[in-house]
Structures are given as C-alpha cells and as structure tokens.
C-alpha cells in the first residue's frame, strides 16, 4: 500500500498547525512520510504534549513529605506509613464517551486502572465524575445510559469497587459530555515501578492483548473540537475487555515480583507510539521497534495503524534479558501475548521497521520533552455583578425544588448499578460524603472524594478553583480523614480563545493556592481541552480528586448517624452568600452573581478543629450546594430521623458560604464543642435538633419520608 501524499489537508487532518509542520521539517531536515507524520501528530497533540497547559501546570504545588512520586509518571504516589503507599490518578475520556458512550466510558475506566497497576499497585477503589447536557436534550438519555453502563460494566467485571463520584446536568454539556475516571491502588514503597528505560540493548517487550485498528487516531481526536463530522470519528473509539484487563493485572503484578521488569508503561493515548517514546525519553535512550513481531488481531495492518492504534489492555516493558523465559511463562500462563518487539539503543532515535522497510527514523527526544509549548494569550474573567433582590420563599418549597432537580437529588439510580463492595473492604459506599476503603490487613483506611462546582469556576475561576480543592478537603475531613494529596482533571474549552485560556489560568491559580494552603499537593492529573461543539464551550470543569488517610478506623473514623435528641451544630461563619447558588439556579432560574469567597486559613482552622474533636462528633457533613437546608436533609435521610431547623431567611437556609460543617452530637458533647470552638476562635452555633419523622424549618414542615421519596425517585423518573 502506497503512503498518501503529504498535503496541507492531510497535515490539518492530523491536528497539526502549519507552523508546527514547519518545525517538523526543521527538526528532521526533510518531508516526513505518512507514518512519521502520524507519530508527530500523536505526540504533539494537546492530549499527549500538554502544549497549551505546561507553562501553568508547573506553578502547581507538587511536593511534600508524604509525596513519593509527583506528576510525570503514570500516577502519583503518596506514603501512608508502614511501608505502604497509595497510587492514584484521574483522567478524562470525554470525546470517546460522547461518540460511543458505552465503550468510551468503559475504556476510560480501563485506562485509569492500568495507570495505577503499571506502577506496581493493586487497584482498591474507583470513582467517576460525569457531566451531561440538559435532561431534555435529545442525546442526554442515551449518553447517560451508555456511560453509566460502561462505567459499571468495566469496573464491576474487573473487580474494583466504585466508592464515589459526581453527576451533573447543564445545557453547556449538550454537545460534549465529560467522563472523568479516577482509580487508586495500594503498593509497597520498596516495590514501585517506573517508566524510564535504562540500559542499552535491553529487550522492549509487548504485553497483553493483541493490536487492532480500534482507536487509531484517538489522541488526536481528543484534542479537537466537535462539529457536524462527529459521526465520522466513531472508529477512533477503543473497545475494552475487562476480563482481559483483570488477567493483565495479575500477570503484571506476578511479573513485577519476579524481578524481570526494568521499566513498564501502559499503552494508553497514542498506543505504542507514546509508550515507547516516553520510556525512551525519560531514560535518555532511543528505541528501535520491529513491527512484524507485534501481536495483531487484524490482517494486513500498516505501520501507521500499529503505531497509532489505541487497542486496550496492553503494556510495554523493558525486560532484564536473563529473565525472558520466566517472564514469558508468566504471560503464557495467563493466556496473554508476550512478544519482544524491539530494543533500547544509545542514539537519540526512534526507529520503526516493518518487514524489511524502514517506516520511521526520528529524533526521539524531539517527540516528547521538546514538543511545542505555548504561552497562549489570556484575559481575566470579568468580575460578576452582585445578585439582585431575591424574594423570600417557603423553605420547604425551596428544598423540594432542589430534591426534584437532577443536580441535587439522590444518586442511587447511578451508583446502584456499580459494584461498591467488591473486595469486601469498602466501609462507606457512595451517596453520602467521601467513600472509605479499608487498607486490607491493617486498621487503616483511605478516603476518596471528587469535587468541583463549574458554575463557580465560570463566574470566578480563581475562587472556583480554590473552592473545588476546599470542598474536597472538607469531604475528607468530614469522615475523619487527614487529607494527603490531590489529582486533577482540568476540563475546558478551546485554549486558543483568550477568554477560555483565562478561565484555565484563573482556575490553576486558585487550585495552586488552595493546595498549598491545605497541604494537599497535586501528584497527578490530566488536562482535557477543546471541549467544544460548533464553537460552544462546556462550563469550565476542573475536577479535583482527593485522598485522605484514616490512621485508625476505631479511633478516627467519623461514620455515625444523627439520633433522636442530637443537636444540629453548625461550625463556620454564615454570611448568606447566594451568588451562583443552587437555590438561585433551581428555584429562580437565574445564574448570576459571584462565586462564594474561600478563606483558606479558615478552611484549615475549621478542618483541624473537626479532626481534633472527632470523638465528640456522631455525624458530620460539609455545607456546599444548597447550604444548610440540603446538608441537613442529607444527614437526616442518611440517619433515618427527622430534624427541626431554626427559622431563617433564604440566605441563611440556602446560602453557600464556604468553610462550614454540620455536625450531630449529644447535648453534653455540643456544650463541650461550644467551649472548644470558643477557645479556637471558631464560629459555632446550634441550628436545630434531630428527632421525629418530620423535616422542619421554622414553622414549615414536611414528612421526611416524603422528601426522601422525592429525592430518590428523581433520576429514575427521568431516565428509567
């Protein structure tokens, strides 16, 4: 088969700008062939090179005494004591999930699991953050069903519990849903594996499933806006097999224990190309590949197709040659492919052979670490105008409006389709705050949460970025976990538009400030740009995944319930912020005002107070969307007991001031907390009492059972 002519149209189809192509010509001193063009396209696209975001990602705090490995590897690694580490990351699979919802979401889960176990960790928990268009949009129903089935189908079959996540609906996502997948695993600190190749003449080994034509060009597709040609992109979506991935996990962990692995890398975005280039570049070596040895499941595959395929359940490894027979036997036992497909070389070259023909010969370092980097022009988001007069409403009517909204109702319809208990170590399942998973064989546990409020970020990227981190921090604190570190998934529109780049820059600054103040460094993450369709961008959605440690479950875990006679105690200052609030959006159909300001010193102070006094707290939740009303309802519903809140105006009941917690405790404990908070200089007040069967705010009242039925039935009413 003859290669097509390299034309301006072909260059553009590969996502390369004219000046980038000129740079390629300067680097190699000649016209690239078709395979070489594909390799440059894969390595220089936004998804792999981070060319629009690297400048700003470098400003994030990434270090701390607990950090073993920060950004740059497959996943971040944080020490949890006793020679153990938690390995975690969050990554997007947005574009594939919109084109082919089931496989897009499923392979997003599969990819993030490989990122974790390629480091030598056994996965113990998963989360997902999902953003869809308006519920009445013609595509939303099929996207929701396909994505939820895909997440559950892969995670359930693989055998990892889904312990948390997010779900939102907004018309801004009508043409571009978001599927952000998170995974975490456990590893021993002296048995961690990295991707940097070492040693000249070492075998490069292909592991796992066979290569097909699915996913060819997937990374490039993920770095482009959508338009009316979207259906033509369907072949770029990968197809996953969770049962093969489970075998790959076990084979890789057994292989690692054998001492055969020098370095190992998941074949994710851009497949064989990206994995080989990154391994070589990190080790300062070149790579030579012989594609005739690549296991293939389709006939007559070209070098271009094999290099750019994103077929799933594959790994690339640099092998200790004396361990070849032992390593091969492990993979044959697990019925997986094991093939030596190349070797490391001393020269800075990426050499691809197919048959007797040289298909590519490129300077390897120029493909990865010296890829283009842009300082995109950006403009600050204008300051939002103050919220105008909001009429008073019946507080129960306001709460009902939230509970009947797909954005604030119970999420059981989604998470009940996931296996939340596989592995038998899940302590807290989804539905109420952070998920908690026991560290097997110990009395420790890890807490996981995922948070962002996109409407805040759009109104005020800096405060919205801070708030995403602060809410994740509070969710961990509320279960008694000490926050350790964070991962991010930065979903934005077209960075070539200064206003979109301004959102990105502002959010990064806010995230960085919060992570530094709260000692939760960013240790891994993903940037997903060009989330636009026909020029309309999504809401800026910088999702924060956070991990915390519960050192002793018996002593530290806050996992009780509110009981008859318990006081409802509010910690933190209430000013009545209604800008960008859930009440404003759901009741008055107004999206206006500024995001609530986040006082990071107050966040840290309140969080430490909760941890220092957790033995006096029966139940705890942070206040966020919907303010006191929604927090109190969720605590009452989880506890199965009513609550009577003191009367207040809309701003008091539904305001979304930050840095606040609602706790339930007995009378003597409430009195002791009042004294302790006064000594610490913290605002604290009783705001009601638990008990009975009613949910009351002042004189307004409704049966708790009726409100629970309304909340739990909303999603099934919309999507069953």
XYZ file of C-alpha atoms in Angstrom:
720
model
C 0.000 0.000 0.000
C 1.437 3.357 -1.025
C 1.560 6.166 1.516
C -0.701 9.128 0.724
C 0.887 12.380 -0.373
C 1.649 14.793 2.490
C -0.657 17.692 1.667
C -1.815 20.705 3.729
C -5.188 18.970 4.076
C -3.574 15.799 5.439
C -1.452 17.829 7.847
C -4.545 19.650 9.126
C -6.413 16.347 9.480
C -3.644 15.243 11.831
C -4.261 18.243 14.076
C -1.002 19.970 13.174
C -0.852 23.718 12.525
C 1.217 24.964 9.530
C 3.908 26.408 11.826
C 4.120 23.099 13.699
C 4.627 21.270 10.428
C 7.377 23.728 9.529
C 9.019 22.928 12.843
C 8.894 19.219 11.961
C 10.653 19.942 8.665
C 13.373 21.844 10.549
C 13.848 19.034 13.057
C 14.211 16.169 10.584
C 15.508 18.145 7.592
C 13.136 16.502 5.141
C 9.486 15.763 4.432
C 8.114 13.158 6.856
C 6.487 10.049 5.482
C 2.911 9.108 6.429
C 3.870 7.030 9.492
C 6.219 9.751 10.746
C 3.510 12.375 10.301
C 1.179 10.202 12.380
C 3.807 9.816 15.107
C 4.386 13.576 15.325
C 0.634 14.138 15.316
C 0.152 11.734 18.201
C 2.994 13.081 20.325
C 2.365 16.766 19.647
C -1.388 16.816 20.134
C -2.797 18.533 23.214
C -3.799 15.261 24.889
C -0.220 13.921 24.974
C 2.019 17.013 24.970
C 0.076 19.453 27.189
C 1.441 22.173 24.914
C -1.106 24.812 25.996
C -1.021 23.975 29.691
C 2.561 23.038 30.635
C 3.501 26.621 31.483
C 0.740 26.837 34.081
C 0.896 23.254 35.365
C 4.444 23.937 36.517
C 3.099 26.501 39.008
C 1.113 23.905 40.964
C 2.483 22.632 44.295
C 3.524 19.021 43.745
C 5.828 18.208 46.655
C 5.512 17.353 50.318
C 6.980 14.968 52.868
C 4.227 12.467 52.042
C 4.849 12.554 48.265
C 6.877 9.690 46.818
C 6.163 10.481 43.161
C 4.509 13.574 41.738
C 3.328 14.412 38.203
C 5.140 12.958 35.207
C 4.582 9.256 35.765
C 1.529 7.125 35.082
C 0.084 8.023 38.507
C 1.034 9.866 41.681
C 2.292 8.038 44.774
C 1.839 9.083 48.398
C 3.238 7.435 51.541
C 0.627 6.155 54.030
C 3.074 4.685 56.537
C 4.142 1.145 57.432
C 5.947 0.721 54.111
C 2.736 1.261 52.146
C 1.733 3.820 49.526
C -1.455 4.864 47.764
C -1.148 5.270 43.979
C -3.831 7.337 42.241
C -4.798 9.446 39.252
C -7.787 10.916 37.445
C -8.076 11.123 33.663
C -10.659 12.102 31.071
C -12.364 10.082 28.363
C -14.708 12.834 27.239
C -14.697 12.808 23.459
C -14.819 8.998 23.099
C -17.726 8.828 25.549
C -19.788 11.302 23.551
C -19.160 9.442 20.292
C -19.647 5.919 21.681
C -20.927 6.177 25.283
C -20.570 2.580 26.473
C -17.102 1.830 25.099
C -15.876 5.377 25.689
C -16.702 5.209 29.387
C -15.622 1.578 29.763
C -12.194 2.145 28.241
C -11.802 5.294 30.338
C -12.134 3.083 33.416
C -9.777 0.503 31.933
C -7.141 3.102 31.097
C -7.061 4.667 34.539
C -6.815 1.232 36.188
C -3.767 0.434 34.023
C -2.184 3.753 35.025
C -2.362 2.544 38.616
C -1.252 -1.070 38.317
C 1.579 -0.268 35.911
C 3.198 1.366 38.965
C 3.021 -1.923 40.864
C -0.186 -1.159 42.782
C -3.273 -3.335 43.137
C -6.387 -1.176 42.489
C -8.688 -0.845 45.523
C -11.108 1.956 44.567
C -12.592 3.841 41.631
C -14.651 6.995 41.207
C -16.139 8.812 38.244
C -17.210 12.426 37.673
C -19.876 12.703 34.968
C -21.242 15.855 33.311
C -24.130 15.654 30.841
C -26.280 18.089 28.908
C -29.788 19.212 29.822
C -32.091 16.321 30.733
C -34.492 17.255 27.919
C -31.773 17.315 25.238
C -32.348 14.516 22.693
C -28.917 12.913 23.275
C -28.786 13.093 27.070
C -30.819 9.983 27.830
C -28.747 7.697 25.593
C -25.495 9.225 26.852
C -26.453 8.728 30.496
C -27.497 5.121 29.961
C -24.459 4.280 27.840
C -21.883 5.937 30.101
C -23.302 4.550 33.356
C -23.491 1.048 31.862
C -19.947 1.411 30.527
C -18.508 2.515 33.872
C -20.319 -0.285 35.706
C -19.723 -2.926 33.072
C -15.942 -2.483 33.107
C -15.402 -1.750 36.810
C -17.754 -4.474 38.025
C -16.233 -7.113 35.753
C -12.672 -6.117 36.576
C -13.462 -6.243 40.288
C -12.813 -2.790 41.732
C -15.373 -1.024 43.957
C -16.751 2.325 42.815
C -16.872 4.390 46.015
C -17.697 7.921 44.923
C -18.049 10.463 42.173
C -20.167 13.277 40.809
C -23.106 13.751 38.459
C -24.314 16.999 36.938
C -26.533 18.231 34.112
C -26.242 21.536 32.262
C -27.016 22.622 28.717
C -23.366 23.666 28.313
C -22.524 19.938 28.045
C -25.193 19.214 25.374
C -22.605 18.632 22.675
C -19.705 17.415 24.807
C -20.275 15.284 27.904
C -17.466 14.784 30.418
C -16.370 11.396 31.749
C -13.560 11.725 34.291
C -12.325 8.428 35.734
C -10.347 8.022 38.970
C -8.576 4.967 40.327
C -6.433 4.282 43.375
C -4.336 1.316 44.377
C -2.023 0.086 47.098
C 1.678 -0.628 46.676
C 4.664 -1.361 48.877
C 7.037 1.587 48.941
C 10.038 -0.572 48.052
C 8.242 -2.247 45.131
C 7.201 0.673 42.924
C 7.779 0.559 39.176
C 8.520 3.472 36.883
C 8.514 4.043 33.134
C 12.053 5.329 32.444
C 14.010 2.869 30.304
C 17.591 2.060 31.267
C 20.404 0.075 29.746
C 21.432 -0.176 26.080
C 20.428 -3.246 24.109
C 17.664 -4.195 26.532
C 14.643 -6.029 25.080
C 11.455 -3.983 24.604
C 8.525 -6.314 25.246
C 4.888 -6.059 24.237
C 2.460 -7.456 26.830
C -1.271 -8.163 26.944
C -3.947 -8.161 24.263
C -3.448 -8.080 20.504
C -3.385 -4.870 18.454
C -6.308 -3.995 16.213
C -7.456 -0.969 14.292
C -9.718 0.359 17.056
C -8.696 3.711 18.452
C -6.378 4.704 15.591
C -6.009 8.466 15.927
C -7.858 8.596 19.239
C -5.463 11.008 20.948
C -5.618 13.415 18.033
C -9.421 13.245 18.013
C -9.428 14.002 21.747
C -7.517 17.215 21.055
C -10.024 18.712 18.621
C -13.380 20.422 18.802
C -16.503 18.633 17.604
C -18.518 19.698 14.582
C -21.038 18.106 12.216
C -18.487 15.439 11.206
C -18.654 13.840 14.648
C -20.083 10.523 13.437
C -17.033 10.047 11.213
C -14.897 9.876 14.382
C -16.591 6.732 15.714
C -13.753 4.383 14.548
C -11.322 6.308 16.781
C -13.032 4.938 19.915
C -11.372 1.945 21.550
C -13.074 -1.301 22.567
C -12.391 -2.688 26.030
C -12.387 -6.139 27.621
C -12.358 -6.027 31.448
C -11.737 -9.760 31.792
C -8.540 -9.467 29.743
C -7.535 -6.488 31.873
C -8.025 -8.499 35.047
C -5.675 -11.162 33.694
C -3.243 -8.426 32.643
C -3.270 -7.041 36.187
C -2.455 -10.383 37.742
C 0.198 -11.178 35.140
C 1.875 -7.766 35.564
C 1.960 -7.993 39.366
C 3.408 -11.520 39.138
C 5.925 -10.314 36.547
C 6.976 -7.433 38.794
C 7.508 -9.806 41.703
C 9.810 -11.912 39.516
C 12.408 -9.149 39.174
C 12.153 -9.139 35.369
C 10.984 -5.545 34.934
C 13.396 -2.680 34.278
C 10.607 -0.273 33.335
C 6.981 -0.568 32.329
C 4.427 1.710 30.706
C 0.722 1.468 29.949
C -0.228 1.724 26.273
C -2.871 4.425 26.567
C -3.311 7.503 24.384
C -1.352 7.133 21.118
C -0.678 3.495 21.985
C 2.662 2.009 21.031
C 3.994 5.386 19.901
C 3.509 7.261 23.163
C 4.525 4.405 25.449
C 7.769 3.741 23.579
C 8.697 7.400 23.205
C 8.013 8.254 26.858
C 10.007 5.264 28.119
C 12.944 6.167 25.931
C 12.848 9.886 26.605
C 12.647 9.530 30.398
C 15.662 7.202 30.282
C 17.661 9.284 27.816
C 17.683 6.423 25.307
C 16.497 5.658 21.815
C 14.101 2.860 20.849
C 14.102 0.553 17.833
C 10.907 -1.389 17.082
C 10.266 -4.278 14.684
C 6.535 -4.229 13.972
C 6.453 -7.702 12.418
C 6.610 -9.057 15.955
C 3.649 -7.025 17.277
C 0.725 -9.399 18.037
C -2.105 -8.422 15.681
C -5.749 -9.428 15.610
C -6.458 -7.997 12.143
C -4.708 -8.831 8.863
C -2.575 -6.510 6.776
C -2.143 -3.804 9.386
C 0.156 -0.991 8.304
C 2.947 0.545 10.347
C 0.828 3.690 10.707
C -2.090 1.688 12.132
C 0.042 -0.334 14.531
C 1.860 2.728 15.852
C -1.325 4.741 16.420
C -3.762 2.026 17.474
C -5.221 2.503 20.946
C -6.370 -1.075 21.392
C -6.853 -1.707 25.087
C -5.302 -3.964 27.726
C -1.699 -3.577 26.515
C 1.610 -2.735 28.208
C 5.154 -2.083 27.052
C 8.119 -3.189 29.152
C 11.896 -3.049 29.140
C 12.992 -6.521 30.262
C 16.016 -7.897 32.072
C 17.165 -10.297 29.317
C 18.196 -13.077 31.688
C 14.567 -13.192 32.917
C 12.984 -13.646 29.483
C 11.962 -17.293 29.865
C 10.462 -16.745 33.312
C 8.594 -13.634 32.175
C 7.265 -15.313 29.046
C 5.996 -18.270 31.083
C 4.017 -15.934 33.354
C 2.172 -14.353 30.431
C 1.571 -17.653 28.695
C 0.050 -18.962 31.936
C -2.387 -16.009 31.946
C -3.147 -16.565 28.230
C -1.755 -13.180 27.210
C 0.642 -12.159 24.472
C 4.341 -11.709 25.259
C 6.486 -10.561 22.347
C 9.902 -8.946 22.079
C 9.236 -6.122 19.629
C 12.401 -4.068 19.875
C 15.374 -2.893 21.886
C 16.792 0.169 23.576
C 19.579 1.954 21.692
C 22.139 4.557 22.723
C 21.311 7.003 19.916
C 18.550 9.590 20.221
C 16.455 7.858 17.563
C 13.006 6.344 17.242
C 13.401 3.696 14.564
C 10.424 1.738 13.214
C 10.887 -1.289 10.962
C 8.105 -3.219 9.223
C 9.115 -6.105 7.017
C 12.410 -5.089 5.514
C 11.359 -1.460 5.223
C 12.305 1.485 7.402
C 8.987 3.137 8.278
C 10.217 5.889 10.606
C 13.515 7.291 11.777
C 13.041 10.301 14.050
C 14.934 12.026 16.877
C 13.130 10.549 19.878
C 13.703 13.408 22.326
C 12.116 15.891 19.902
C 8.872 13.902 20.010
C 8.335 14.150 23.750
C 10.170 16.504 26.094
C 10.817 19.124 23.409
C 7.318 19.111 21.924
C 5.817 22.551 21.240
C 4.931 24.662 24.246
C 2.681 27.693 24.006
C 2.117 30.734 26.165
C -1.427 31.325 24.993
C -2.839 34.837 25.342
C -5.487 35.074 28.038
C -7.843 37.573 29.583
C -9.236 37.615 33.093
C -12.866 36.713 33.584
C -14.808 39.934 34.296
C -15.961 40.474 37.870
C -19.520 39.275 38.291
C -22.259 41.723 39.214
C -23.918 41.441 42.597
C -27.076 39.367 42.883
C -30.208 41.476 42.757
C -33.127 41.128 45.156
C -34.289 37.570 45.842
C -37.854 37.229 47.169
C -38.459 35.119 50.243
C -39.816 31.619 49.640
C -41.249 28.844 51.707
C -38.080 26.931 52.738
C -39.693 23.524 52.255
C -40.768 24.515 48.747
C -37.173 25.585 48.077
C -35.842 22.264 49.346
C -38.343 20.326 47.232
C -37.149 22.208 44.162
C -33.600 21.045 44.867
C -34.590 17.460 45.603
C -36.586 17.207 42.372
C -33.644 18.559 40.353
C -31.334 16.023 38.671
C -28.401 18.046 40.003
C -29.243 17.760 43.701
C -31.393 14.652 44.080
C -30.167 11.295 45.411
C -27.719 9.482 43.075
C -28.756 5.928 43.944
C -30.078 5.274 40.427
C -26.474 5.625 39.211
C -24.311 4.079 41.904
C -26.628 1.132 42.484
C -25.555 -0.008 39.010
C -21.963 -0.191 40.244
C -20.388 -2.800 42.496
C -19.427 -0.805 45.572
C -18.457 -3.721 47.822
C -16.252 -5.983 45.706
C -13.101 -6.764 47.662
C -15.042 -6.586 50.947
C -13.033 -3.579 52.189
C -15.490 -0.757 51.447
C -16.552 0.949 54.687
C -18.556 3.854 53.219
C -20.336 3.451 49.899
C -21.409 6.295 47.576
C -24.292 8.550 48.431
C -23.151 10.443 51.486
C -19.785 12.222 51.505
C -16.414 10.648 50.818
C -16.028 6.938 50.138
C -13.872 4.989 52.579
C -11.951 1.760 51.895
C -10.042 -0.275 54.474
C -6.349 -0.943 53.854
C -6.516 -4.741 53.943
C -4.716 -6.395 56.810
C -4.454 -3.161 58.821
C -6.682 -0.881 60.873
C -6.067 1.979 58.435
C -8.434 3.230 55.762
C -8.297 5.594 52.807
C -10.983 8.159 51.969
C -11.715 9.322 48.416
C -13.733 12.218 47.016
C -14.233 14.104 43.756
C -15.404 17.725 43.642
C -15.902 20.856 41.548
C -18.683 23.412 41.103
C -18.444 24.536 37.460
C -20.827 27.490 37.809
C -18.474 28.932 40.457
C -15.485 28.478 38.143
C -17.220 30.201 35.249
C -18.214 33.174 37.399
C -14.840 33.436 39.137
C -12.144 30.984 38.014
C -9.778 31.817 40.869
C -12.321 31.406 43.672
C -13.928 28.461 41.851
C -10.575 26.702 41.632
C -9.963 27.293 45.335
C -13.463 26.065 46.175
C -13.026 22.767 44.319
C -9.970 21.938 46.430
C -11.557 23.242 49.629
C -14.717 21.167 49.177
C -12.668 18.038 48.528
C -10.664 18.829 51.667
C -13.873 19.225 53.717
C -15.347 15.970 52.409
C -12.272 14.112 53.646
C -12.280 15.910 56.981
C -15.978 15.090 57.472
C -15.217 11.335 57.647
C -12.242 11.855 59.960
C -9.550 11.536 57.280
C -6.374 13.601 57.207
C -6.105 14.979 53.646
C -2.958 13.741 51.913
C -2.868 14.854 48.293
C -4.901 15.558 45.179
C -5.171 14.766 41.487
C -6.885 16.979 38.936
C -8.779 16.644 35.688
C -8.867 20.067 34.036
C -11.728 20.156 31.518
C -12.009 23.354 29.464
C -12.937 24.612 26.013
C -10.651 25.891 23.250
C -7.448 27.360 24.762
C -6.859 29.402 21.614
C -9.711 31.666 22.776
C -8.278 34.170 25.311
C -11.399 34.066 27.492
C -11.199 30.253 27.756
C -7.472 30.384 28.462
C -8.261 32.992 31.114
C -10.622 30.544 32.797
C -7.874 27.930 32.773
C -5.222 30.277 34.185
C -7.521 31.602 36.899
C -8.564 28.105 37.958
C -4.950 26.908 38.074
C -4.019 29.849 40.279
C -6.912 29.097 42.619
C -6.169 25.367 42.742
C -2.499 26.060 43.413
C -3.256 28.496 46.229
C -5.646 26.057 47.912
C -3.409 23.008 47.553
C -0.500 24.938 49.067
C -2.560 26.318 51.963
C -4.203 22.980 52.768
C -1.068 20.799 52.297
C -2.710 18.725 49.565
C -0.193 18.776 46.681
C -1.207 17.785 43.175
C 0.590 14.497 42.448
C -1.013 13.516 39.136
C -3.657 14.642 36.708
C -4.904 15.280 33.223
C -5.789 18.243 31.021
C -8.703 17.959 28.607
C -9.044 20.950 26.279
C -11.081 21.692 23.143
C -14.279 20.513 24.828
C -16.443 22.459 22.407
C -19.054 21.711 19.775
C -19.721 24.160 16.962
C -17.851 26.814 18.927
C -19.796 26.436 22.181
C -17.645 25.521 25.163
C -18.520 23.437 28.186
C -18.585 25.030 31.617
C -15.011 25.173 32.936
C -14.809 21.975 34.986
C -11.508 21.468 36.838
C -12.394 18.313 38.764
C -10.387 17.649 41.929
C -9.906 14.109 43.219
C -8.585 13.953 46.778
C -7.288 11.199 49.037
C -7.104 11.160 52.827
C -5.807 8.749 55.463
C -7.688 7.413 58.465
C -4.831 6.115 60.606
C -7.027 4.074 62.950
C -10.567 3.172 61.945
C -11.713 2.505 65.503
C -10.389 5.828 66.795
C -10.567 8.255 63.886
C -13.431 7.365 61.538
C -16.491 9.640 61.702
C -19.208 7.339 60.436
C -22.076 7.567 62.874
C -25.592 8.862 62.362
C -27.763 11.545 63.881
C -30.082 10.145 66.506
C -33.186 11.253 68.382
C -32.267 14.182 70.611
C -28.979 15.036 68.925
C -28.286 18.702 68.340
C -27.602 20.058 64.859
C -24.458 22.171 65.293
C -23.078 24.460 62.588
C -19.365 25.211 62.543
C -18.163 28.156 60.452
C -19.469 31.595 59.669
C -22.732 32.153 57.783
C -22.965 35.360 55.771
C -25.718 34.267 53.409
C -23.934 34.080 50.043
C -26.466 33.350 47.287
C -24.457 34.240 44.177
C -24.251 31.248 41.790
C -26.210 29.203 44.339
C -28.284 26.096 43.732
C -31.346 27.946 45.055
C -30.882 30.751 42.564
C -30.500 28.296 39.659
C -33.224 25.770 40.516
C -35.928 27.963 42.057
C -35.481 31.297 40.303
C -33.776 30.002 37.122
C -31.098 32.644 37.461
C -27.373 32.057 37.009
C -25.799 35.230 38.309
C -23.573 36.724 40.946
C -20.076 35.915 42.115
C -18.775 32.621 43.432
C -18.536 32.456 47.229
C -15.143 33.584 48.535
C -12.943 30.885 50.066
C -10.928 31.807 53.172
C -8.203 29.159 53.103
C -6.956 29.931 56.609
C -10.496 29.496 57.932
C -10.848 26.233 55.967
C -7.729 24.825 57.540
C -8.697 26.013 61.010
C -12.191 24.501 60.829
C -10.869 21.253 59.376
C -8.294 20.836 62.120
C -10.968 21.548 64.732
C -13.108 18.693 63.372
C -10.161 16.283 63.442
C -9.105 17.365 66.941
C -12.614 16.882 68.339
C -13.916 13.964 66.312
C -14.534 11.785 69.369
C -17.384 14.171 70.281
C -18.981 14.059 66.805
C -21.562 11.426 65.858
C -22.106 12.540 62.250
C -20.572 15.234 60.091
C -21.034 16.713 56.631
C -19.734 19.805 54.934
C -22.025 22.526 53.591
C -21.840 23.182 49.874
C -24.585 23.213 47.198
C -27.940 24.032 48.772
C -26.381 25.261 52.006
C -27.758 24.280 55.387
C -31.098 23.007 54.047
C -29.606 20.373 51.744
C -26.874 19.358 54.209
C -29.414 18.857 56.993
C -31.722 16.877 54.716
C -28.899 14.571 53.593
C -27.840 13.941 57.196
C -31.420 13.303 58.280
C -32.088 10.988 55.330
C -28.901 9.005 55.964
C -29.795 8.722 59.650
C -33.483 7.910 59.180
C -34.550 10.554 61.656
C -36.290 13.885 61.239
C -34.814 17.271 62.073
C -36.184 20.627 63.107
C -34.077 23.590 61.988
C -34.391 27.077 63.374
C -36.211 29.565 61.171
C -34.166 31.797 58.902
C -34.318 33.728 55.668
C -33.368 32.258 52.284
C -29.782 33.451 52.608
C -29.382 31.759 55.991
C -31.027 28.490 54.977
C -29.740 28.144 51.398
C -26.611 30.337 51.332
C -23.436 28.642 50.127
C -20.789 30.233 52.327
C -17.680 28.082 52.423
C -15.689 26.571 55.280
C -18.721 25.207 57.142
C -19.673 21.843 58.635
C -22.914 20.495 60.088
C -22.447 18.003 62.894
C -24.785 15.920 65.043
C -23.947 15.256 68.685
C -25.480 14.802 72.118
C -26.175 17.700 74.485
C -23.060 17.266 76.619
C -20.866 16.948 73.537
C -22.468 20.034 71.993
C -21.671 22.032 75.110
C -18.065 20.818 75.110
C -17.720 21.684 71.420
C -19.038 25.183 72.092
C -16.303 25.712 74.666
C -13.578 24.260 72.412
C -14.689 26.325 69.415
C -14.706 29.481 71.514
C -11.147 28.788 72.620
C -10.145 28.188 68.988
C -11.862 31.359 67.793
C -14.298 29.482 65.552
C -17.900 30.435 64.853
C -20.249 27.767 66.202
C -23.994 27.631 66.830
C -26.787 25.155 67.378
C -29.211 25.429 64.466
C -31.769 22.770 65.346
C -32.395 19.324 66.759
C -32.769 15.835 65.324
C -35.723 13.585 66.046
C -39.243 12.662 64.980
C -40.427 11.981 61.463
C -40.691 15.496 60.051
C -38.206 17.761 58.290
C -38.974 21.242 59.575
C -37.532 24.707 59.015
C -39.188 27.115 61.393
C -42.934 26.631 61.016
C -42.657 24.984 57.575
C -42.668 21.195 57.678
C -42.871 18.065 55.532
C -42.623 14.339 56.174
C -39.007 13.183 55.911
C -40.184 10.022 54.137
C -41.967 12.127 51.504
C -38.844 14.200 50.880
C -36.671 11.066 50.672
C -39.092 9.539 48.152
C -38.989 12.718 46.068
C -35.182 12.811 46.096
C -34.625 9.108 45.445
C -37.177 8.958 42.650
C -35.996 11.882 40.553
C -33.391 10.149 38.376
C -35.497 7.025 37.835
C -38.406 9.250 36.812
C -36.186 10.956 34.232
C -34.192 8.011 32.895
C -35.996 4.702 33.504
